[in-house]
Short mmCIF file of C-alpha atoms in Angstrom, two decimals:
data_model
loop_
_atom_site.label_atom_id
_atom_site.label_comp_id
_atom_site.label_asym_id
_atom_site.label_seq_id
_atom_site.Cartn_x
_atom_site.Cartn_y
_atom_site.Cartn_z
CA MET A 17 230.11 42.64 129.19
CA LEU A 18 231.48 40.75 126.19
CA ARG A 19 232.27 37.00 126.20
CA LEU A 20 233.64 34.90 123.46
CA GLU A 21 233.20 31.18 123.60
CA GLN A 22 235.55 28.98 121.25
CA ILE A 23 234.95 31.16 118.23
CA VAL A 24 236.41 29.42 115.00
CA LYS A 25 236.60 30.92 111.83
CA LYS A 26 237.29 28.96 108.66
CA TYR A 27 237.27 30.91 105.42
CA PRO A 28 235.86 29.16 102.19
CA THR A 29 239.38 29.30 100.89
CA GLY A 30 240.50 26.98 103.57
CA ASP A 31 242.23 29.62 105.83
CA HIS A 32 241.90 28.79 109.55
CA ALA A 33 241.81 32.37 110.84
CA LEU A 34 240.42 31.60 114.40
CA ARG A 35 240.97 28.39 116.17
CA GLY A 36 238.82 28.58 119.10
CA VAL A 37 239.25 31.96 120.77
CA ASP A 38 238.01 32.34 124.23
CA LEU A 39 238.05 36.05 125.60
CA GLU A 40 236.13 38.06 128.30
CA VAL A 41 236.30 41.94 128.27
CA PRO A 42 234.69 43.50 131.36
CA GLU A 43 233.11 46.84 131.28
CA HIS A 44 235.25 50.11 131.07
CA GLN A 45 238.13 48.10 129.71
CA VAL A 46 240.44 49.25 126.97
CA MET A 47 241.95 46.09 125.71
CA ALA A 48 244.61 45.99 122.95
CA LEU A 49 244.74 42.99 120.52
CA ILE A 50 248.15 42.53 119.07
CA GLY A 51 249.69 40.03 116.75
CA PRO A 52 251.54 39.68 113.43
CA SER A 53 249.47 40.32 109.96
CA GLY A 54 247.21 37.51 109.23
CA ALA A 55 246.93 36.36 112.98
CA GLY A 56 243.36 36.81 112.81
CA LYS A 57 243.01 40.24 114.56
CA SER A 58 240.71 41.82 112.13
CA THR A 59 238.72 38.52 111.74
CA LEU A 60 238.00 38.20 115.39
CA ILE A 61 236.84 41.80 115.93
CA ARG A 62 234.66 41.51 112.63
CA CYS A 63 233.22 38.18 114.17
CA ILE A 64 231.87 40.22 117.14
CA ASN A 65 229.47 42.32 115.19
CA ARG A 66 229.20 39.63 112.47
CA LEU A 67 230.59 41.54 109.56
CA VAL A 68 232.18 38.00 109.33
CA GLU A 69 230.20 35.24 110.23
CA PRO A 70 232.26 32.82 112.68
CA THR A 71 232.08 29.18 111.73
CA SER A 72 231.23 28.14 115.28
CA GLY A 73 231.30 29.47 118.69
CA ARG A 74 229.14 31.93 120.83
CA ILE A 75 229.23 35.56 121.51
CA TRP A 76 227.76 37.15 124.41
CA LEU A 77 227.12 40.92 124.48
CA LYS A 78 225.90 41.13 128.08
CA ASP A 79 222.94 38.80 127.92
CA LEU A 80 222.43 38.76 124.24
CA GLU A 81 223.89 35.88 122.27
CA MET A 82 225.07 37.34 119.01
CA VAL A 83 225.78 34.31 116.64
CA SER A 84 222.05 33.04 116.98
CA LEU A 85 220.53 36.47 116.00
CA ASN A 86 218.33 36.59 112.86
CA ALA A 87 219.11 39.73 110.55
CA ARG A 88 216.62 42.07 112.15
CA GLU A 89 217.74 41.26 115.58
CA LEU A 90 221.44 41.41 114.52
CA ARG A 91 220.86 44.99 113.22
CA ARG A 92 219.40 46.07 116.76
CA ALA A 93 222.43 44.48 118.43
CA ARG A 94 224.71 46.30 116.13
CA ARG A 95 223.45 49.55 117.32
CA ARG A 96 225.33 49.04 120.44
CA ILE A 97 228.52 48.14 119.08
CA GLY A 98 230.49 51.15 117.56
CA MET A 99 233.25 50.38 115.05
CA ILE A 100 236.34 52.59 113.89
CA PHE A 101 238.37 51.56 110.74
CA GLN A 102 241.90 51.62 109.70
CA GLU A 103 241.21 53.58 106.44
CA TYR A 104 238.47 55.40 108.10
CA ALA A 105 235.68 54.11 106.04
CA LEU A 106 233.82 57.31 105.69
CA VAL A 107 231.62 57.82 102.71
CA GLU A 108 233.67 60.28 100.76
CA ARG A 109 231.13 62.10 98.97
CA LEU A 110 228.71 62.80 101.95
CA THR A 111 229.55 65.87 104.11
CA VAL A 112 231.13 65.38 107.70
CA MET A 113 227.78 65.88 109.42
CA GLU A 114 226.11 63.22 107.06
CA ASN A 115 228.80 60.82 108.07
CA VAL A 116 228.44 61.42 111.82
CA LEU A 117 224.65 61.11 111.63
CA SER A 118 224.94 57.93 109.72
CA GLY A 119 225.96 56.34 112.96
CA ARG A 120 222.13 56.89 113.98
CA LEU A 121 220.76 54.77 111.04
CA GLY A 122 219.83 51.98 113.02
CA TYR A 123 217.53 54.22 114.97
CA VAL A 124 215.78 56.22 112.17
CA GLY A 125 213.18 54.85 109.48
CA PHE A 126 214.54 54.74 105.86
CA TRP A 127 212.40 57.73 104.43
CA GLN A 128 213.86 59.69 107.52
CA SER A 129 217.35 58.81 106.56
CA TRP A 130 216.73 59.39 102.93
CA PHE A 131 215.47 62.98 103.36
CA ARG A 132 218.03 63.43 106.25
CA ARG A 133 215.40 64.19 108.60
CA PHE A 134 217.26 63.30 111.73
CA PRO A 135 215.75 63.95 115.26
CA GLN A 136 217.19 67.34 116.57
CA THR A 137 218.56 65.34 119.72
CA ASP A 138 220.92 63.34 117.36
CA ILE A 139 221.94 66.64 115.65
CA ASP A 140 222.80 68.12 119.00
CA HIS A 141 224.84 65.05 119.90
CA ALA A 142 226.57 65.25 116.54
CA PHE A 143 227.62 68.94 117.10
CA MET A 144 228.72 68.09 120.65
CA LEU A 145 230.90 65.26 119.39
CA LEU A 146 232.22 67.27 116.39
CA ASP A 147 233.12 70.02 119.04
CA ARG A 148 234.87 67.25 121.19
CA VAL A 149 236.96 65.93 118.44
CA GLY A 150 237.79 69.52 117.31
CA LEU A 151 235.80 69.50 113.88
CA ALA A 152 232.94 71.76 114.67
CA GLU A 153 233.69 74.20 111.80
CA PHE A 154 233.94 71.07 109.23
CA ALA A 155 230.45 70.04 109.52
CA ASP A 156 229.43 71.22 106.24
CA LYS A 157 232.52 69.91 104.43
CA ARG A 158 232.71 66.87 102.12
CA ALA A 159 234.51 64.07 103.86
CA ASP A 160 237.08 63.68 100.99
CA ALA A 161 238.27 67.33 101.77
CA LEU A 162 239.77 66.21 105.22
CA SER A 163 243.23 65.03 106.04
CA GLY A 164 243.82 61.43 107.51
CA GLY A 165 243.71 62.50 111.10
CA GLN A 166 240.60 64.63 110.48
CA ARG A 167 238.85 61.76 108.72
CA GLN A 168 239.59 59.42 111.61
CA ARG A 169 238.14 61.85 114.21
CA VAL A 170 234.78 61.77 112.07
CA GLY A 171 235.05 57.95 112.18
CA ILE A 172 235.35 58.25 116.08
CA ALA A 173 232.42 60.64 116.25
CA ARG A 174 230.28 58.35 113.85
CA ALA A 175 231.13 55.42 116.18
CA LEU A 176 230.26 57.26 119.41
CA ILE A 177 226.90 58.76 118.16
CA GLN A 178 225.57 55.35 118.23
CA GLN A 179 226.08 55.51 122.09
CA PRO A 180 227.40 51.88 122.17
CA ASP A 181 228.26 49.71 125.03
CA LEU A 182 231.30 48.40 123.22
CA LEU A 183 233.82 49.97 120.74
CA LEU A 184 235.56 47.83 118.15
CA VAL A 185 238.70 49.59 116.67
CA ASP A 186 240.51 48.23 113.68
CA GLU A 187 244.03 49.36 113.19
CA PRO A 188 243.17 53.05 113.97
CA THR A 189 246.67 54.47 113.54
CA ALA A 190 247.97 52.23 110.73
CA SER A 191 247.59 55.05 108.11
CA LEU A 192 248.47 57.92 110.17
CA ASP A 193 252.00 59.73 111.34
CA PRO A 194 253.26 59.07 114.80
CA LYS A 195 252.02 62.19 116.34
CA THR A 196 248.39 61.88 114.97
CA SER A 197 248.48 58.34 115.96
CA ARG A 198 249.02 59.08 119.43
CA GLN A 199 246.26 61.93 119.52
CA ILE A 200 243.98 59.67 117.75
CA MET A 201 244.74 56.84 120.41
CA ARG A 202 244.40 59.49 123.39
CA LEU A 203 241.05 60.67 122.07
CA ILE A 204 239.67 57.30 121.67
CA THR A 205 240.60 55.98 125.22
CA GLU A 206 239.72 59.55 126.53
CA LEU A 207 236.37 59.25 124.97
CA ALA A 208 235.69 55.43 126.09
CA ARG A 209 236.50 56.60 129.78
CA GLU A 210 234.07 59.39 129.71
CA ARG A 211 231.35 57.13 128.34
CA ASN A 212 232.24 54.00 130.42
CA LEU A 213 232.85 51.73 127.17
CA ALA A 214 234.45 48.55 126.85
CA VAL A 215 237.03 48.96 123.84
CA ILE A 216 238.83 46.50 121.75
CA ILE A 217 241.70 48.08 119.75
CA ASN A 218 243.35 45.97 117.07
CA ILE A 219 246.95 47.53 116.80
CA HIS A 220 250.39 46.80 115.05
CA ASP A 221 252.16 49.27 117.14
CA VAL A 222 253.32 47.46 120.32
CA PRO A 223 254.68 50.65 122.12
CA LEU A 224 251.38 52.51 121.47
CA ALA A 225 249.46 49.66 122.73
CA GLN A 226 251.31 49.56 125.88
CA MET A 227 251.00 53.29 126.28
CA PHE A 228 247.16 53.38 125.94
CA ALA A 229 245.42 49.94 126.94
CA GLN A 230 244.86 48.56 130.31
CA ARG A 231 245.21 44.88 129.06
CA ILE A 232 247.02 43.30 126.01
CA VAL A 233 245.86 40.21 124.30
CA GLY A 234 248.23 38.62 121.89
CA LEU A 235 246.87 36.50 118.94
CA ARG A 236 249.01 34.24 116.94
CA GLN A 237 247.76 32.03 114.06
CA GLY A 238 244.17 32.37 115.27
CA THR A 239 244.96 31.39 119.07
CA LEU A 240 245.27 33.67 121.93
CA VAL A 241 248.94 33.39 123.21
CA TYR A 242 249.33 36.24 125.78
CA ASP A 243 246.68 37.93 127.92
CA GLY A 244 248.06 40.26 130.57
CA THR A 245 249.09 43.92 131.56
CA PRO A 246 251.10 46.35 129.24
CA GLU A 247 254.14 45.85 131.62
CA GLY A 248 254.21 42.04 131.46
CA LEU A 249 254.80 42.12 127.74
CA THR A 250 258.53 41.03 127.83
CA ALA A 251 260.74 40.23 125.01
CA ASP A 252 260.04 36.57 125.70
CA ARG A 253 256.38 37.32 125.25
CA LEU A 254 256.62 39.14 122.07
CA THR A 255 258.66 36.29 120.70
CA ASP A 256 255.57 33.97 121.74
CA ILE A 257 253.24 36.32 119.61
CA TYR A 258 255.41 37.36 116.70
CA GLY A 259 258.03 34.80 116.59
CA GLU A 260 261.87 34.90 117.04
CA GLU A 261 263.29 38.50 116.62
CA ASN A 262 265.79 40.77 118.42
CA TRP A 263 263.39 42.91 120.43
CA GLU A 264 265.98 45.26 121.79
CA GLY A 265 265.06 48.76 121.27
CA GLN A 266 261.44 47.90 121.08
CA PHE A 267 261.06 48.99 124.80
CA LYS A 268 263.25 51.95 124.49
CA ALA A 269 260.26 54.20 123.09
CA GLU A 270 258.75 54.75 126.41
CA GLU A 271 261.99 55.55 128.46
CA ASP A 272 262.86 58.04 125.72
CA LEU A 273 259.57 60.05 126.31
CA SER A 274 259.54 63.40 128.07
CA THR A 275 258.30 63.47 131.60
CA GLU A 276 255.31 65.43 130.49
CA GLU A 277 254.51 62.49 127.83
CA GLN A 278 255.03 59.91 130.75
CA ALA A 279 252.68 61.76 132.95
CA GLN A 280 250.03 61.74 130.06
CA ILE A 281 250.50 58.04 129.59
CA ALA A 282 250.03 57.33 133.42
CA ASP A 283 246.88 59.44 133.08
CA ALA A 284 245.55 57.46 130.13
CA ARG A 285 246.06 54.31 132.05
CA ARG A 286 244.01 55.55 135.13
CA PHE A 287 240.57 54.02 135.49
CA ASP A 288 238.64 56.85 136.77
CA PRO A 289 236.53 59.00 134.36
CA VAL A 290 237.83 62.29 133.57
CA VAL A 291 235.47 64.81 132.36
CA MET B 20 260.22 28.63 82.68
CA PRO B 21 261.33 31.91 81.98
CA VAL B 22 264.49 31.55 84.53
CA SER B 23 267.00 29.16 83.26
CA LEU B 24 270.20 28.09 84.17
CA GLU B 25 273.03 28.53 81.59
CA GLN B 26 276.50 27.57 83.00
CA ASP B 27 275.63 28.45 86.55
CA ARG B 28 274.24 31.70 85.70
CA ARG B 29 270.41 32.36 86.13
CA VAL B 30 269.24 33.78 82.79
CA TRP B 31 265.65 35.47 82.67
CA GLN B 32 263.74 35.74 79.46
CA ARG B 33 260.18 36.68 79.00
CA TYR B 34 259.05 33.64 77.18
CA ASP B 35 260.82 30.16 77.11
CA ARG B 36 261.55 28.61 73.61
CA ALA B 37 258.43 26.55 73.55
CA THR B 38 256.23 29.71 74.10
CA VAL B 39 258.26 31.62 71.59
CA LEU B 40 257.79 29.05 68.97
CA LYS B 41 254.00 28.88 69.54
CA ARG B 42 253.70 32.70 69.44
CA TRP B 43 255.34 32.72 66.13
CA ALA B 44 253.10 29.95 64.97
CA TRP B 45 250.01 31.84 65.93
CA TRP B 46 251.07 35.15 64.03
CA ILE B 47 251.68 33.04 60.89
CA VAL B 48 248.40 31.40 61.20
CA ALA B 49 246.74 34.82 61.90
CA THR B 50 248.52 36.33 58.73
CA ILE B 51 247.29 33.43 56.38
CA VAL B 52 243.78 33.85 57.69
CA VAL B 53 243.85 37.69 57.00
CA LEU B 54 245.38 37.24 53.42
CA GLY B 55 242.70 34.51 52.72
CA CYS B 56 239.95 36.70 53.93
CA TRP B 57 240.97 39.53 51.54
CA GLN B 58 241.30 37.09 48.72
CA ILE B 59 237.57 36.02 49.15
CA ILE B 60 236.27 39.32 49.74
CA SER B 61 238.32 41.02 46.65
CA GLY B 62 236.75 38.06 44.55
CA ALA B 63 233.25 38.99 45.65
CA THR B 64 233.47 42.60 44.86
CA ARG B 65 232.62 44.10 41.47
CA TRP B 66 235.50 46.54 41.23
CA GLU B 67 234.06 48.67 38.58
CA PHE B 68 231.55 49.79 40.92
CA VAL B 69 234.17 50.60 43.38
CA ALA B 70 236.16 52.39 40.83
CA ASP B 71 233.33 54.93 40.12
CA ALA B 72 232.51 55.67 43.70
CA PRO B 73 234.24 59.11 43.71
CA GLN B 74 231.84 60.27 40.75
CA GLN B 75 228.94 58.89 42.52
CA LEU B 76 229.79 60.72 45.81
CA ALA B 77 230.65 63.95 43.91
CA GLN B 78 227.09 63.78 42.25
CA LEU B 79 225.43 63.01 45.49
CA VAL B 80 227.09 66.17 47.06
CA VAL B 81 226.32 68.37 43.98
CA ARG B 82 222.64 67.14 44.24
CA ALA B 83 222.57 67.91 48.06
CA PHE B 84 224.26 71.31 47.78
CA PRO B 85 223.15 73.74 48.60
CA PRO B 86 220.77 72.49 50.99
CA ARG B 87 217.35 73.80 50.95
CA TRP B 88 217.33 76.34 53.70
CA ASP B 89 213.84 76.98 53.65
CA TYR B 90 212.71 73.36 54.31
CA MET B 91 213.85 73.96 57.87
CA SER B 92 210.49 75.46 58.69
CA GLU B 93 208.95 71.69 58.34
CA LEU B 94 211.74 70.26 60.14
CA TRP B 95 211.37 71.84 63.64
CA LYS B 96 208.49 69.51 64.47
CA PRO B 97 210.43 66.21 63.59
CA LEU B 98 213.68 67.62 65.32
CA TRP B 99 211.76 68.23 68.32
CA ASP B 100 210.63 64.64 68.23
CA THR B 101 214.00 63.17 67.74
CA VAL B 102 215.23 65.04 70.76
CA ASN B 103 211.90 63.71 72.68
CA ILE B 104 212.61 60.18 71.80
CA ALA B 105 216.21 60.31 72.85
CA THR B 106 215.36 61.88 76.14
CA LEU B 107 212.36 59.88 77.11
CA GLY B 108 213.91 56.75 75.91
CA THR B 109 216.91 57.49 77.91
CA LEU B 110 214.64 58.26 80.94
CA VAL B 111 212.68 54.76 80.43
CA GLY B 112 215.98 53.09 80.23
CA LEU B 113 217.25 54.70 83.23
CA ILE B 114 214.18 53.80 85.60
CA ILE B 115 214.37 50.15 84.45
CA ALA B 116 218.08 49.80 84.58
CA PHE B 117 218.59 51.31 88.08
CA PRO B 118 216.96 48.45 90.12
CA VAL B 119 218.06 46.10 87.41
CA ALA B 120 221.74 46.92 88.05
CA PHE B 121 221.48 46.52 91.86
CA LEU B 122 219.93 43.15 91.32
CA ALA B 123 222.68 42.13 88.77
CA ALA B 124 225.82 43.25 90.92
CA ARG B 125 227.44 40.53 92.71
CA ASN B 126 227.73 42.49 95.83
CA THR B 127 224.05 43.83 96.16
CA THR B 128 221.92 41.21 94.45
CA PRO B 129 219.53 39.41 96.88
CA HIS B 130 219.88 36.04 95.54
CA PRO B 131 222.05 34.33 92.91
CA VAL B 132 218.96 32.99 90.72
CA ILE B 133 217.65 36.92 90.62
CA ARG B 134 220.98 37.96 89.71
CA ILE B 135 220.94 35.42 86.50
CA ILE B 136 217.54 36.98 85.54
CA ALA B 137 218.73 40.41 85.81
CA LEU B 138 221.95 39.59 83.68
CA LEU B 139 219.40 38.01 81.21
CA ILE B 140 217.44 41.15 80.78
CA ILE B 141 220.64 43.07 80.36
CA VAL B 142 221.95 40.59 77.74
CA VAL B 143 218.67 40.60 75.68
CA SER B 144 218.58 44.22 75.85
CA ARG B 145 222.06 44.78 74.76
CA SER B 146 221.97 42.07 71.90
CA VAL B 147 219.39 43.74 69.95
CA ASN B 148 219.96 46.97 68.05
CA SER B 149 217.63 49.86 68.59
CA LEU B 150 216.81 49.84 64.97
CA ILE B 151 215.59 46.25 65.39
CA TRP B 152 213.64 46.95 68.48
CA ALA B 153 212.12 49.93 66.63
CA LEU B 154 211.25 47.47 63.58
CA MET B 155 209.52 45.07 66.21
CA LEU B 156 207.72 47.94 67.92
CA VAL B 157 206.42 49.48 64.78
CA ALA B 158 204.68 46.13 63.76
CA LEU B 159 203.38 45.64 67.28
CA ILE B 160 202.26 49.18 68.37
CA GLY B 161 202.19 50.77 64.93
CA PRO B 162 204.48 53.69 63.77
CA GLY B 163 204.95 56.92 65.75
CA LEU B 164 206.98 58.46 68.62
CA LEU B 165 205.86 55.98 71.33
CA ALA B 166 207.43 52.91 69.50
CA GLY B 167 210.64 55.28 69.10
CA ILE B 168 210.70 55.92 72.80
CA ILE B 169 210.39 52.28 73.79
CA ALA B 170 212.89 51.28 71.17
CA ILE B 171 215.56 53.54 72.71
CA GLY B 172 214.27 52.77 76.06
CA LEU B 173 214.74 48.84 75.66
CA ARG B 174 218.30 49.27 74.20
CA SER B 175 219.25 51.76 76.81
CA ILE B 176 218.33 49.22 79.57
CA GLY B 177 221.13 46.87 78.72
CA PHE B 178 223.78 49.58 78.23
CA LEU B 179 222.90 51.39 81.37
CA GLY B 180 222.47 48.25 83.43
CA LYS B 181 225.75 46.72 82.34
CA LEU B 182 227.96 49.84 83.26
CA PHE B 183 225.73 50.61 86.56
CA TYR B 184 226.25 47.19 87.74
CA GLU B 185 230.11 47.23 86.97
CA ALA B 186 230.20 50.54 88.92
CA ILE B 187 228.30 48.89 91.85
CA GLU B 188 230.93 46.05 91.86
CA GLU B 189 233.72 48.32 92.00
CA THR B 190 232.56 50.19 95.14
CA SER B 191 234.90 50.11 98.03
CA ILE B 192 234.02 47.52 100.95
CA GLU B 193 235.04 49.71 103.78
CA PRO B 194 232.26 52.35 104.11
CA ILE B 195 229.73 49.73 103.34
CA GLU B 196 230.97 47.55 106.43
CA ALA B 197 231.02 51.03 108.49
CA ILE B 198 227.28 51.67 107.47
CA ALA B 199 226.24 48.16 107.95
CA SER B 200 228.07 47.94 111.40
CA THR B 201 225.75 50.97 112.67
CA GLY B 202 222.72 48.53 112.48
CA ALA B 203 221.62 50.39 109.25
CA SER B 204 218.92 48.37 107.21
CA ARG B 205 219.68 47.05 103.88
CA PHE B 206 218.11 49.97 101.90
CA GLN B 207 219.91 52.53 104.27
CA VAL B 208 223.16 50.71 103.41
CA LEU B 209 222.10 50.86 99.71
CA THR B 210 221.28 54.75 100.07
CA TYR B 211 224.33 55.83 102.52
CA ALA B 212 227.17 53.40 101.35
CA TYR B 213 226.74 52.39 97.71
CA LEU B 214 224.70 55.31 96.28
CA PRO B 215 227.16 58.11 96.96
CA GLN B 216 229.80 55.89 95.64
CA VAL B 217 228.16 55.14 92.16
CA LEU B 218 226.27 58.43 91.57
CA PRO B 219 229.12 60.05 89.64
CA ALA B 220 229.53 57.15 87.48
CA PHE B 221 225.74 56.61 87.06
CA THR B 222 225.36 60.09 85.93
CA GLY B 223 228.14 60.05 83.59
CA VAL B 224 227.17 56.85 82.05
CA THR B 225 223.43 58.16 81.70
CA VAL B 226 224.51 61.14 79.94
CA PHE B 227 226.81 59.38 77.52
CA ARG B 228 223.88 57.10 76.71
CA TRP B 229 221.57 60.15 76.22
CA ASP B 230 224.30 61.35 73.70
CA ILE B 231 224.24 58.10 71.64
CA ASN B 232 220.68 58.13 71.87
CA ILE B 233 220.38 61.40 70.10
CA ARG B 234 222.28 59.98 67.03
CA GLU B 235 220.27 56.68 67.11
CA SER B 236 217.03 58.24 67.14
CA THR B 237 217.51 60.07 64.05
CA VAL B 238 217.55 56.79 62.13
CA LEU B 239 214.61 55.34 63.98
CA GLY B 240 212.39 57.29 61.64
CA LEU B 241 213.74 54.98 58.50
CA VAL B 242 211.50 52.19 60.03
CA GLY B 243 208.53 54.53 60.95
CA ALA B 244 209.33 55.45 64.61
CA GLY B 245 209.10 58.93 64.30
CA GLY B 246 211.49 61.83 64.11
CA LEU B 247 213.84 63.31 61.65
CA GLY B 248 214.35 59.62 60.05
CA ILE B 249 210.96 60.01 58.40
CA ALA B 250 211.78 63.07 56.81
CA LEU B 251 214.98 61.77 55.63
CA ASN B 252 213.41 58.73 54.17
CA SER B 253 210.79 60.53 52.38
CA SER B 254 213.22 63.09 50.89
CA ILE B 255 215.62 60.33 49.79
CA ASN B 256 212.77 58.32 48.23
CA SER B 257 211.48 61.16 46.08
CA LEU B 258 215.10 62.04 45.10
CA GLN B 259 214.98 65.62 46.92
CA TRP B 260 218.54 65.57 47.75
CA ASP B 261 218.71 69.23 48.65
CA ARG B 262 216.17 68.46 51.36
CA ALA B 263 218.21 65.37 52.49
CA GLY B 264 221.19 67.93 52.64
CA MET B 265 219.21 70.12 54.75
CA ILE B 266 218.31 67.22 57.07
CA PHE B 267 222.10 66.23 57.39
CA VAL B 268 222.97 69.82 58.46
CA VAL B 269 220.38 69.42 61.22
CA ILE B 270 221.74 66.22 62.30
CA PHE B 271 225.11 67.39 62.23
CA VAL B 272 224.33 70.58 64.65
CA MET B 273 222.13 68.48 66.84
CA VAL B 274 224.74 65.80 67.41
CA LEU B 275 227.39 68.59 67.94
CA ILE B 276 225.06 70.27 70.65
CA SER B 277 224.41 67.04 72.44
CA GLU B 278 228.13 66.01 72.52
CA TRP B 279 228.84 69.66 73.87
CA ILE B 280 226.18 69.20 76.62
CA SER B 281 227.24 65.65 77.66
CA ALA B 282 230.99 66.61 77.82
CA ARG B 283 230.08 69.64 80.09
CA VAL B 284 227.78 67.50 82.56
CA ARG B 285 230.48 64.86 82.85
CA LYS B 286 233.03 67.36 83.70
CA ALA B 287 230.74 69.15 86.24
CA ILE B 288 230.30 65.83 88.16
CA ILE B 289 233.99 64.81 88.45
#
């Protein structure tokens, strides 16, 4: 589905953000990318849709090589990749509906988008997604009138209305409280399963990553240092990724959960689609 | 070196000794320069003229007061012209400044060379006062409203363009990345991600400039570019101070109204 070959990113400032990353993500997989700040997580997922231009390397989205595309081809390819951001990245002065429909910009012409004449099928889809994320009655509200969790739900709807093959998620919960964080992660992973998407989630919160991802990849100073199951992420492995620290207590989180929550986690990790 | 070691204790001061001395030296130099300038200005002034300024002013007010209220019937037309010069001039400036600003902003310019050209347009427009623009235009296309409108327009390009492109450069990158990552075209990114972010600033700046232009267009008539200035010029030249007084009253009221309108509009868009 997605294959990265020797991705290198060197910023003009001299920062060596990625030092030859090889990574393959199969279809329907939810993969969490963890690592310390500055490890290159954000750079890596931005290289995939070329919001950041990789210095060298190749990126294959199914049979399409991303790095060699010209501007026009890149725009077409970007339609297949949805993205969700840490600070929601909504256009604050537009309404919720306009924000969601902006996910279809790659499919409509300029004047169509200028006059907001989106096809009715897109509008139907938008309402369906807003229902799904629980914001149906907010369609006409301006985005800056929403709370953090609500904004992130709009961000999710905007990414999904693209009908992407791949979802890139950059720190979706870093600005949210613990409860909302779990709800948002649950929503993203559920929707991804319903729609058979491959997902890459950048995330700081290791327990949350273990809870919702099927696979964890650890990045340190631009190099992959861990690639395995959530259960395999022991204190030693965390030290490999983040450096020396007393990791006791890090793993408590899951043991402390109620049985109901543990059941939900088990459910979230199951591969079969849930309707 | 604001942190220094004195007997094993770390001492912090805002400036070290050398900087303190340098700052004192600059203050002394600046004071000497100001006093020197004052000396020169004072030497070149004929103080007996300054001394009778209050009497001159009093005479001026006496001559202009009471204003000739019935002169108003002849002022409606130039007043209308003045408002038109300001409004249409602002519109001309807006239409040109809008694209120029996007070409001049670092984050939206298509090419660095185009950016330099756009910045050049803005600088040229800004460095010439509208009265000078009007002077040149009256010579080029003859006296009248059109010269005034273009003069105001030319001056507004720089003002609007500069404040517009600063607003564009201050937009936050996240929504722009988000819209670009959906596969939107360049112009769709402009209209969906940039425009909503800059629209309040653009509106506020434009109304502010219109407000300035109302005031500027009253003087343009002095060089023949239409509006109240022509009436003012002829009244003063023929020493009809009561008429000039009437014109001052009209200008004062008009400026008051334009300021009120611009304050209301700016309040409404925040």
